CSV table of C-alpha atoms in Angstrom, one decimal:
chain,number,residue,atom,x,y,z
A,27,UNK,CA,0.0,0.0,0.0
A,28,UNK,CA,1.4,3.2,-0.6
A,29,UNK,CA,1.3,6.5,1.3
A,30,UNK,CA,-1.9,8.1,-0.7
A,31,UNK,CA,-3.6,4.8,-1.3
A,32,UNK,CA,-4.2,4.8,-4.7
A,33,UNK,CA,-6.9,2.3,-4.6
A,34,UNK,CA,-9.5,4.4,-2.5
A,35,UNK,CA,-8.8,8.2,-3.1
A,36,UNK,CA,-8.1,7.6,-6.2
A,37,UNK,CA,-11.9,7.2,-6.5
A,38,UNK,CA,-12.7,10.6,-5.8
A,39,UNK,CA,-11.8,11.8,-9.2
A,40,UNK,CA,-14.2,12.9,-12.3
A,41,UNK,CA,-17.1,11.3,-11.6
A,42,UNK,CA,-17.4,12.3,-7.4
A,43,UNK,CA,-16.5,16.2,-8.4
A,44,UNK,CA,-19.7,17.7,-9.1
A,45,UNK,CA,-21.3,15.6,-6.3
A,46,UNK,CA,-18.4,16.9,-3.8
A,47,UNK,CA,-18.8,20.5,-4.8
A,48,UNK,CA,-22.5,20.4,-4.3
A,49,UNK,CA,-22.2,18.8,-1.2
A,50,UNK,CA,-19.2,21.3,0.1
A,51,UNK,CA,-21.0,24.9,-0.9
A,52,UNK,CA,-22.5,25.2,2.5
A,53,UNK,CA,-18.8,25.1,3.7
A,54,UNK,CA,-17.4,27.4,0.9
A,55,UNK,CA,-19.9,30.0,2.0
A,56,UNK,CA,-19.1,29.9,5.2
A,57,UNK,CA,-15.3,30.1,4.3
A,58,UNK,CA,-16.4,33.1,1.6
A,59,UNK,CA,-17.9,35.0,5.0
A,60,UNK,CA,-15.5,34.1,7.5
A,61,UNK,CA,-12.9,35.6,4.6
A,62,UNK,CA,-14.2,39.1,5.6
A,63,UNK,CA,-13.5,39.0,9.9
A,64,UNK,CA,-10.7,38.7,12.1
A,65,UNK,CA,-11.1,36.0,13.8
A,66,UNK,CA,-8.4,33.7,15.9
A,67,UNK,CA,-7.0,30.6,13.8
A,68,UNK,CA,-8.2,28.0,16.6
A,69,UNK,CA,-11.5,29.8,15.8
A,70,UNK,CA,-11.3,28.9,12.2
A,71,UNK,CA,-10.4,25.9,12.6
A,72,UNK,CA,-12.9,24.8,14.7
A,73,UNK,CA,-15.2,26.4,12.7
A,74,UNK,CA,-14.4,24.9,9.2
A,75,UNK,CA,-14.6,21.3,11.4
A,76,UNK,CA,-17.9,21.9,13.1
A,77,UNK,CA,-19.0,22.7,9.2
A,78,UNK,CA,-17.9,19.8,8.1
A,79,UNK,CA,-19.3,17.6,10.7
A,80,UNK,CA,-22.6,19.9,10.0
A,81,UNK,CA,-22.8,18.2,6.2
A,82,UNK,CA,-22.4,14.7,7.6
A,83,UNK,CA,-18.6,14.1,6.9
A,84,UNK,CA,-17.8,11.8,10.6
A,85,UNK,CA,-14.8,13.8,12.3
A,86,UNK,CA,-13.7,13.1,15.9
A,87,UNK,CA,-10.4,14.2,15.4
A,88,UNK,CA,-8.3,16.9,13.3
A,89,UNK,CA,-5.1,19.2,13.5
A,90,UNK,CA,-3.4,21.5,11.7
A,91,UNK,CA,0.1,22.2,11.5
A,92,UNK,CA,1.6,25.4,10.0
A,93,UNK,CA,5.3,26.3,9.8
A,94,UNK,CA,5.9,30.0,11.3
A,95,UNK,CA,8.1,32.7,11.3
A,96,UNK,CA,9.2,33.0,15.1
A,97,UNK,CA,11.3,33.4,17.5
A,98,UNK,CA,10.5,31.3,19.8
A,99,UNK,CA,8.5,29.0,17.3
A,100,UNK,CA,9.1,26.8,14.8
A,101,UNK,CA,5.3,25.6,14.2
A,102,UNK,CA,2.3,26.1,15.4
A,103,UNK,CA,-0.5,22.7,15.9
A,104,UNK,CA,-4.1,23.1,16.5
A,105,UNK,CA,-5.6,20.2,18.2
A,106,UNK,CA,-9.6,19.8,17.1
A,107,UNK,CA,-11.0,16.9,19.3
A,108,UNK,CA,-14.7,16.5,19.3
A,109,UNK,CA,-14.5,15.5,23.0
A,110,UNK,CA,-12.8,18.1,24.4
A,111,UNK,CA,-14.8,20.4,22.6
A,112,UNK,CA,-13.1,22.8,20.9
A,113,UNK,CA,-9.4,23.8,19.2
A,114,UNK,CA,-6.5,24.7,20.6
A,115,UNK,CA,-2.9,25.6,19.5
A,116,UNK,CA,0.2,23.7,20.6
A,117,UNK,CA,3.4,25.8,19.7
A,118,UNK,CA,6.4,23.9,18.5
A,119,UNK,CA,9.9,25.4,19.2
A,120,UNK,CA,12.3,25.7,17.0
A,121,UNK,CA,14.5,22.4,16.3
A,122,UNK,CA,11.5,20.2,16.5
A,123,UNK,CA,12.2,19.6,12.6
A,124,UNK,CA,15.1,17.2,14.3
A,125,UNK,CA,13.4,15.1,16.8
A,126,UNK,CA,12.0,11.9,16.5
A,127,UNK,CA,8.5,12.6,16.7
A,128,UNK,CA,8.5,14.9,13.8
A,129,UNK,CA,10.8,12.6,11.7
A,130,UNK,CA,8.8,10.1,12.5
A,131,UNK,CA,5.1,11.8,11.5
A,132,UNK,CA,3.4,12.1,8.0
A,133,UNK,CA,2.7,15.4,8.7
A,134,UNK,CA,7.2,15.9,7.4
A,135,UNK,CA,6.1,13.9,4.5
A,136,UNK,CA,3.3,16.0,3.5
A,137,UNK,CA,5.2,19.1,4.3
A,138,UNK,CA,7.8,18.2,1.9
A,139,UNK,CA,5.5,17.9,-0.6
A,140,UNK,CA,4.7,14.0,-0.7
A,141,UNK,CA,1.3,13.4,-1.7
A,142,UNK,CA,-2.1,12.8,0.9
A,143,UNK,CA,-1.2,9.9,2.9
A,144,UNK,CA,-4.7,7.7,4.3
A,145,UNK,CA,-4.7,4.8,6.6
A,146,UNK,CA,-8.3,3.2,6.6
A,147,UNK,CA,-7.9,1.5,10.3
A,148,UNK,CA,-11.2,-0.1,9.8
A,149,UNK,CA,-9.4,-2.5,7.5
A,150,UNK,CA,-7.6,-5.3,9.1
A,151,UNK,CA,-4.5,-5.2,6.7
A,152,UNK,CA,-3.9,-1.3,7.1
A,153,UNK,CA,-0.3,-0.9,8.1
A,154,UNK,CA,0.3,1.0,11.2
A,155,UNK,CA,3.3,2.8,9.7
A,156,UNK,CA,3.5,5.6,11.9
A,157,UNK,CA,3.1,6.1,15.7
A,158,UNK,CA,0.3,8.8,14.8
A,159,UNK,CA,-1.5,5.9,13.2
A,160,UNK,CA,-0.7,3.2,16.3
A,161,UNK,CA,-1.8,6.0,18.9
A,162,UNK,CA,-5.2,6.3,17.0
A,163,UNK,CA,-5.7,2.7,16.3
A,164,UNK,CA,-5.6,2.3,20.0
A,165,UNK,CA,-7.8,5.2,20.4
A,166,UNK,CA,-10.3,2.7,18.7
A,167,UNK,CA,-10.2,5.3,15.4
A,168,UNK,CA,-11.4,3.8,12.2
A,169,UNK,CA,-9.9,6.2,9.6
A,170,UNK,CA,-7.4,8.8,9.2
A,171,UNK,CA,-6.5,11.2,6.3
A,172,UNK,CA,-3.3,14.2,6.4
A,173,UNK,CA,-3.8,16.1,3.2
A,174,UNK,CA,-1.7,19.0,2.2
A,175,UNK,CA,-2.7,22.3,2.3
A,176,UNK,CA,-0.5,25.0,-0.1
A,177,UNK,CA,-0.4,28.5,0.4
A,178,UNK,CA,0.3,31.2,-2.5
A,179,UNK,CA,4.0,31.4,-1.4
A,180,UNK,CA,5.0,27.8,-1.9
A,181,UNK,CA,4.7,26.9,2.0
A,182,UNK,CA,2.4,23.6,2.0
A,183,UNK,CA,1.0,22.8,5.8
A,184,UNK,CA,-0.9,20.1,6.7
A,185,UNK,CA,-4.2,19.6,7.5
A,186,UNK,CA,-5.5,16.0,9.0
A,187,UNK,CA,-8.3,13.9,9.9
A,188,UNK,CA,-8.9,11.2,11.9
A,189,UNK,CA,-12.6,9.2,12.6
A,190,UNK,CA,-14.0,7.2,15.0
A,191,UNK,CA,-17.3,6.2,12.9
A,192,UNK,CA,-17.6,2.2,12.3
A,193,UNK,CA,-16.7,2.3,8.4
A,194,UNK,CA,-14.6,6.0,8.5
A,195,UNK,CA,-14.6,8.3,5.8
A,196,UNK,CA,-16.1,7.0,2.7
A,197,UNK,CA,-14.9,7.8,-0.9
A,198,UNK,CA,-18.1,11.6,-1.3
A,199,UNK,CA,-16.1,12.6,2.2
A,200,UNK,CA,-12.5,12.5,1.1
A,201,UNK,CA,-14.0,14.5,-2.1
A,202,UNK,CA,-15.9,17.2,-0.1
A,203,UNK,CA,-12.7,17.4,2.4
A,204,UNK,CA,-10.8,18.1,-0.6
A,205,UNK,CA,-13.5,20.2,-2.3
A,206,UNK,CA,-13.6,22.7,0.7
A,207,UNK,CA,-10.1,22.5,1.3
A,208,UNK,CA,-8.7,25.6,-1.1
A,209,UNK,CA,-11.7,27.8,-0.2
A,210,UNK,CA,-9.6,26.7,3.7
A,211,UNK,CA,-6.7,27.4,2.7
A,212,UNK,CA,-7.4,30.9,1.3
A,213,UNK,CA,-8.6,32.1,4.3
A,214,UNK,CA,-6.2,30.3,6.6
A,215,UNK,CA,-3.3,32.1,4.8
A,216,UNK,CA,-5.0,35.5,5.3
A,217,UNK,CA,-4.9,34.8,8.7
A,218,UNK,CA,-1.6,33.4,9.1
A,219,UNK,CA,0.0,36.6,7.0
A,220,UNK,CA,-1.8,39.2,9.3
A,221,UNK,CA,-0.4,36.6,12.2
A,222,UNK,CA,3.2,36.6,10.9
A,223,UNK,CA,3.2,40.4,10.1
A,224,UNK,CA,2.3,41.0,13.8
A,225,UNK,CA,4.5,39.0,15.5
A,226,UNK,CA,7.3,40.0,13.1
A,227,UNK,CA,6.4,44.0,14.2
A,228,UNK,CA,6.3,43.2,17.6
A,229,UNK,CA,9.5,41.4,18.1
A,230,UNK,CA,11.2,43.8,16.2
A,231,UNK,CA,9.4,47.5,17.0
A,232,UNK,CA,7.2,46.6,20.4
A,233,UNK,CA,3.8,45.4,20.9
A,234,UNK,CA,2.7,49.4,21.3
A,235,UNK,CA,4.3,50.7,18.1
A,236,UNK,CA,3.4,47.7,16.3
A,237,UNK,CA,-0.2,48.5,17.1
A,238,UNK,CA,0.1,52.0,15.8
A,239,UNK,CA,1.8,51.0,12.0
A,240,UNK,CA,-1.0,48.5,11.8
A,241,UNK,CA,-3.7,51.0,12.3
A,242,UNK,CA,-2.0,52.7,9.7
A,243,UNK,CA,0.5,55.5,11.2
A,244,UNK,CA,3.2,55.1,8.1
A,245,UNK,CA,3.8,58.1,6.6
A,246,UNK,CA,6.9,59.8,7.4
A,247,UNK,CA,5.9,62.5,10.1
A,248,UNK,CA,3.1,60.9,11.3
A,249,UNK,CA,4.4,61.9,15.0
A,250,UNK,CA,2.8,62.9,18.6
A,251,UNK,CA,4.2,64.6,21.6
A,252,UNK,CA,3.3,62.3,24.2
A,253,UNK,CA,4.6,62.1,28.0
A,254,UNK,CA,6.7,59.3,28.9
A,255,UNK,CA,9.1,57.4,31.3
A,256,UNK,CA,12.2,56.9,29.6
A,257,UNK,CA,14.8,54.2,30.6
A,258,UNK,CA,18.0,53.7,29.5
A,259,UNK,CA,20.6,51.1,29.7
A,260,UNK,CA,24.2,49.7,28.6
A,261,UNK,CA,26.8,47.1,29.6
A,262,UNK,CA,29.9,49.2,30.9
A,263,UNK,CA,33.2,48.5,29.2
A,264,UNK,CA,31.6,47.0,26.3
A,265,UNK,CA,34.2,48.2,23.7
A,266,UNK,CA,37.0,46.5,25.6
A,267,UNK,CA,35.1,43.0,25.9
A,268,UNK,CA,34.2,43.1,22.6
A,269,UNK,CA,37.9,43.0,21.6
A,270,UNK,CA,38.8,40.7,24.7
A,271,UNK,CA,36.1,37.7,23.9
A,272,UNK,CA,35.0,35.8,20.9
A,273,UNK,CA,32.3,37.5,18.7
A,274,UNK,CA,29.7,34.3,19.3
A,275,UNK,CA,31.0,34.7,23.0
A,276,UNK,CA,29.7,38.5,22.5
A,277,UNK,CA,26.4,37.8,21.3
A,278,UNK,CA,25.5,34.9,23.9
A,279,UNK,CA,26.5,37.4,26.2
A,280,UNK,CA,24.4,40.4,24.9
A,281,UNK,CA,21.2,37.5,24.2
A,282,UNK,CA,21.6,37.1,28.2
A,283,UNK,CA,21.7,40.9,29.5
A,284,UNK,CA,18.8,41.6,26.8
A,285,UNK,CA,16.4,38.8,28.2
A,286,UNK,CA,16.9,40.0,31.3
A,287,UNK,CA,16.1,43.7,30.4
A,288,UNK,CA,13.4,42.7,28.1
A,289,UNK,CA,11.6,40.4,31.0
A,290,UNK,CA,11.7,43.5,33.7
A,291,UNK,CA,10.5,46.0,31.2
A,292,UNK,CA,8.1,44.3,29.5
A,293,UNK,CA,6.9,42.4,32.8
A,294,UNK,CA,5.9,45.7,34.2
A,295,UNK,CA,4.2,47.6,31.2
A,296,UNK,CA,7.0,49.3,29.9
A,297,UNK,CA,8.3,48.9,26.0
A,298,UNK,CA,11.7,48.5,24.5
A,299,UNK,CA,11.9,51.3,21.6
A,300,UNK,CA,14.9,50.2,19.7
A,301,UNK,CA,18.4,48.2,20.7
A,302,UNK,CA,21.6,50.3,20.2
A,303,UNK,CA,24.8,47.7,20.3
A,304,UNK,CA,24.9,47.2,24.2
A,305,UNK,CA,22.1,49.5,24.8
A,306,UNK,CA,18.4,50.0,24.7
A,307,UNK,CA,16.0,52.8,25.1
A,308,UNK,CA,12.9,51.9,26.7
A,309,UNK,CA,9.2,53.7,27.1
A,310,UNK,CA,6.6,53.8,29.7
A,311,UNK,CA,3.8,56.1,28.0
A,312,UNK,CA,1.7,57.8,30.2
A,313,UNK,CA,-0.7,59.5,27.6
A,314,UNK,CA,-0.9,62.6,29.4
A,315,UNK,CA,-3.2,61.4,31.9
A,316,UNK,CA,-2.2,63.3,34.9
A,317,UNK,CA,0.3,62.9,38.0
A,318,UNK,CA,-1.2,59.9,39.2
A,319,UNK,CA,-0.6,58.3,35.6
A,320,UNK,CA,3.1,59.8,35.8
A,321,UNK,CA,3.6,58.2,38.8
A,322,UNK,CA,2.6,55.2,38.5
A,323,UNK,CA,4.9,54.7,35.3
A,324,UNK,CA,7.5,55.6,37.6
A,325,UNK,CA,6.6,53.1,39.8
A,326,UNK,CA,6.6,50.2,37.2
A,327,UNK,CA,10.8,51.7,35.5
A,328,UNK,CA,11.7,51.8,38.9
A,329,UNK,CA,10.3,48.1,39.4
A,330,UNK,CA,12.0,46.8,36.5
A,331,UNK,CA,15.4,48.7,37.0
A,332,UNK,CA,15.7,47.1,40.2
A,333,UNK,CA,14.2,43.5,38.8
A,334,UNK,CA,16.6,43.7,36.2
A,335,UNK,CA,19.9,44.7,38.5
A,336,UNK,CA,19.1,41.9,41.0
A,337,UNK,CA,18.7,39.3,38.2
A,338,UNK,CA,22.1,40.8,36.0
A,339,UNK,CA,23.9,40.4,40.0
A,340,UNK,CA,22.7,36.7,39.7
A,341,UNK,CA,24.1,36.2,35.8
A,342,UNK,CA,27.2,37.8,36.8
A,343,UNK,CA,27.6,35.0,39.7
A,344,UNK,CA,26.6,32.3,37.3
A,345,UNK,CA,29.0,33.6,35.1
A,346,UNK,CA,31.9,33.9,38.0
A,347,UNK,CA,31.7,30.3,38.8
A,348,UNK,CA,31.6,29.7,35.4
A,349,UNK,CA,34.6,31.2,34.6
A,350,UNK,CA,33.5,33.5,32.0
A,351,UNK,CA,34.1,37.4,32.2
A,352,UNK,CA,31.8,38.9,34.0
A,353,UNK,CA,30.5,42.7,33.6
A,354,UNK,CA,28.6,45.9,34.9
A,355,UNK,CA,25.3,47.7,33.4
A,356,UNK,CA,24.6,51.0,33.6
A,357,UNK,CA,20.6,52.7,33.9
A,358,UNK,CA,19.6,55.7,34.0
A,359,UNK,CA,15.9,56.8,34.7
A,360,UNK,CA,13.8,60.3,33.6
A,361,UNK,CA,10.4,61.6,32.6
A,362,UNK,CA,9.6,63.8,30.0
A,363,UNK,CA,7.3,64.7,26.9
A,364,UNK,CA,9.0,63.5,23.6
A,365,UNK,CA,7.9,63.1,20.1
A,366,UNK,CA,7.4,59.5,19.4
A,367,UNK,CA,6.6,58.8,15.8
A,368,UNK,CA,7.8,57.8,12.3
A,369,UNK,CA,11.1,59.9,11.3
A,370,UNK,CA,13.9,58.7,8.4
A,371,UNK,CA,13.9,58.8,4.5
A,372,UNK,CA,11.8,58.6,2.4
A,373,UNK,CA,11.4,54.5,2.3
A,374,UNK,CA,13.2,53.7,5.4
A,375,UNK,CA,11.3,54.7,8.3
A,376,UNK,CA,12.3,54.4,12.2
A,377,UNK,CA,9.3,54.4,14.9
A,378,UNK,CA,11.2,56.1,17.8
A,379,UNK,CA,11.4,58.7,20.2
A,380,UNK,CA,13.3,62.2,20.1
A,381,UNK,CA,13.7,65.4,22.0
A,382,UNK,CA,15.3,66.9,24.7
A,383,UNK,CA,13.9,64.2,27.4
A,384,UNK,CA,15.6,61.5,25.4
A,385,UNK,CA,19.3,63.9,25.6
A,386,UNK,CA,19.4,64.1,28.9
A,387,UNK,CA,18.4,60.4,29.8
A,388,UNK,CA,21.2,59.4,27.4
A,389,UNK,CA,23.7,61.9,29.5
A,390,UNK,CA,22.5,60.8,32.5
A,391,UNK,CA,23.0,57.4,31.7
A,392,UNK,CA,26.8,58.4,30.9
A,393,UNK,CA,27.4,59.4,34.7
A,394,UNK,CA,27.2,55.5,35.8
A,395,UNK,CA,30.7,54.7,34.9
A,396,UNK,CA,32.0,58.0,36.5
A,397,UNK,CA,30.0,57.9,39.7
A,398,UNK,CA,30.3,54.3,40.1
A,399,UNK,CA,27.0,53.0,40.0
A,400,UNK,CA,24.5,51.4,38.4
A,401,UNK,CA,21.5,53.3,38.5
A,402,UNK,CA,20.8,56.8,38.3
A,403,UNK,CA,17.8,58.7,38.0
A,404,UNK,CA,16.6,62.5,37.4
A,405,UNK,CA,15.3,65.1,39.5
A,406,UNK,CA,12.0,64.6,37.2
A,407,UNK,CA,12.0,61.4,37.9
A,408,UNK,CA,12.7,61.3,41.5
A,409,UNK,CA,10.0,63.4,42.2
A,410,UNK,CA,7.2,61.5,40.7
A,411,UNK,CA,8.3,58.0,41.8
A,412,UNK,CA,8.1,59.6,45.3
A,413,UNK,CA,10.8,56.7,47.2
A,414,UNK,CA,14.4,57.3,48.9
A,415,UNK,CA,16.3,58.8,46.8
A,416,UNK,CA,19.6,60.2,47.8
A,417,UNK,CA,21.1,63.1,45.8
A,418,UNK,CA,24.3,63.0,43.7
A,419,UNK,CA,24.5,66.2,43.1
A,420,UNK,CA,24.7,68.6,40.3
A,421,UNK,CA,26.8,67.3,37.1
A,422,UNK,CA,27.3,69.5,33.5
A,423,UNK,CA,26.4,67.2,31.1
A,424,UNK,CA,27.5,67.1,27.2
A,425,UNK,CA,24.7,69.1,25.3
A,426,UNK,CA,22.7,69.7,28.1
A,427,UNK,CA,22.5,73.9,28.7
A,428,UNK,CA,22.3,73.7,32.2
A,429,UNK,CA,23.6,71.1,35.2
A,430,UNK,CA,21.5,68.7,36.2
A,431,UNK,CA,20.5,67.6,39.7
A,432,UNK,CA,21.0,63.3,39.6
A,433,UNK,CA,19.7,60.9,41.9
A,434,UNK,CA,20.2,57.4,43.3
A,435,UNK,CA,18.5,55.4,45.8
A,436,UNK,CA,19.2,55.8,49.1
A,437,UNK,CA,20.4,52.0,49.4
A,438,UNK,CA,22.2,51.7,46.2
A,439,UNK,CA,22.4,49.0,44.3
A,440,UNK,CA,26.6,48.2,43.4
């Protein structure tokens, strides 16, 4: 027997077509509608199966499994059980391409492009060729189906299948399945694109931002003056460990103090704006919503400045006993109104902060190696987060017209 089974699907050609299209419409209209909203693609999914099940086709079981563009993922299954209900999405991390239970899984050979593999369990000589297949057979399943699913871009997913009913899927099922399927796949790539785009804006601009070019700010210019906590943040001596260590040893090390930024600062409602070599500029907006507001975005920097030096004191120990080189940060803290908006040529646009506020957090930020410590806050800022703050005094900085008043906590951090 070989993967598609020639000897049944094969009889869903010429003469089941017009019966299968007839019989899928209900479903293609649904597909046409749901085309037209936003919806979740768990919410699809489940959908297009509860349709399915609606013209009589026996499902108990199905999953999709789409390839992604993401960080942290590799793929992305969604789990349709009749029993439980509902859909839901299993993420795959990457290098799950390499283990066993991929390798092992029709779903690779459909994603490579083999054809649609069946396995009519009902049958007494169906191979159980795959521990999919055993699982299901055990699961007292009578048939099971993964079909490809192509996308305009090449990418083919995989859709599957599986039933419980006594005598499976017959021969008009298959047909309809694979009548409704492009009318699927159509709408699942929509979906998947506005997905991808998203998640690609977010990891690279901020959840915030991202929001904003997908509503459609784009234009160069499109900016606002907005009120904002500003942090700012660098590894001290970074120009000499970059020519003391290896550059992968550089990188692992910069992949480490970013996590640990990103966790505090994102963890407590700020966003990171942009990564500059060792350092980052991050945003607490406050919208202009009054002291209160201003305060409490105080409140949440000065939470993840603290979070982020007690967990970097932590990675430096880990490091120590290591033996790797180990290494400072610097922070430095203000609040101020900035323009935050889309500024660069013509067709290469930056989403990102400027103004006097953003200056002086940068100069501030300079004092850490000279005073010795790690974090250092403004007079601005000191006032609205309201804790113990103990004065450094007043330093010129570079570009700044007049001194400035700097701040640390009372019980510095080292």
């Amino acid at each position: 027997m070989t993967l598609a089974d020639p000897g049944r699907d094969s009889l869903q050609a010429a003469e089941l077509r017009p019966q299968a299209r007839l019989k899928a419409q209900p479903v293609i209209d649904w597909l046409t509608d749901m085309g037209m909203r936003r919806s979740r693609i768990t919410m699809l999914h489940d959908g297009f199966v509860r349709q399915l099940t609606a013209i009589g086709i026996p499902i108990d079981r199905s999953t999709l499994h789409l390839p992604q563009l993401h960080p942290q993922m590799r793929a992305v299954t969604v789990l349709w059980e009749a029993e439980a209900g509902g859909a839901m999405e299993i993420p795959r991390a990457h290098g799950v391409e390499r283990t066993d239970f991929f390798m092992a899984s029709p779903v690779r050979l459909v994603n490579e492009g083999g054809p649609a593999i069946r396995r009519r369990l009902c049958e007494p000589d169906c191979p159980i060729d795959f521990p999919i297949v055993e699982d299901l057979h055990a699961a007292a399943y009578s048939d099971y189906t993964a079909r490809p699913l192509p996308f305009s871009n090449k990418q083919i997913n995989t859709i599957t299948f599986a039933s419980k009913s006594e005598s499976g899927f017959d021969d008009l099922d298959i047909a309809t399945i694979d009548a409704c399927l492009p009318a699927f796949a159509t709408v699942l790539e929509l979906r998947n694109v506005y997905r991808t785009a998203r998640t690609l804006l977010q990891t690279y601009i901020g959840a915030r931002t991202s929001d904003r070019l997908l509503s459609g700010t784009v234009k160069r210019g499109d900016v606002e003056q907005i009120s904002a906590v500003l942090l700012c943040s660098d590894v001290r001596g970074f120009t000499a460990l970059s020519e003391a260590l290896p550059m992968q040893e550089i990188v692992e090390l910069l992949d480490e103090y970013f996590e640990i930024m990103g966790t505090a600062i994102v963890g407590t409602g700020g966003e990171i704006l942009k990564f500059i070599g060792d350092g980052l500029l991050a945003i607490y907006p406050t919208d202009h919503q009054g002291e209160t507001a201003t305060d409490s975005a105080c409140a949440a920097a000065m939470d993840a400045a603290q979070q982020a030096l007690e967990n970097i004191g932590k990675l430096q120990e880990r490091r120590r006993a290591a033996g790797l080189q180990t290494y400072g940060i610097g922070m430095a803290l203000h609040v101020g109104e900035v323009m935050y908006g889309n500024i660069g040529a013509a067709d290469r646009l930056d989403f990102t902060v400027i103004g006097p506020a953003v200056n002086l957090v940068s100069r501030i930020e300079g004092l850490n190696g000279t005073l010795g410590l790690s974090l250092i806050y403004s007079a601005a800022f000191a006032k609205h987060w309201g804790g113990e703050s103990r004065s450094l005094g007043v330093h010129p900085l570079k570009g700044i017209a007049e001194a400035q008043e700097v701040f640390t906590l009372a019980d510095p951090p080292a």
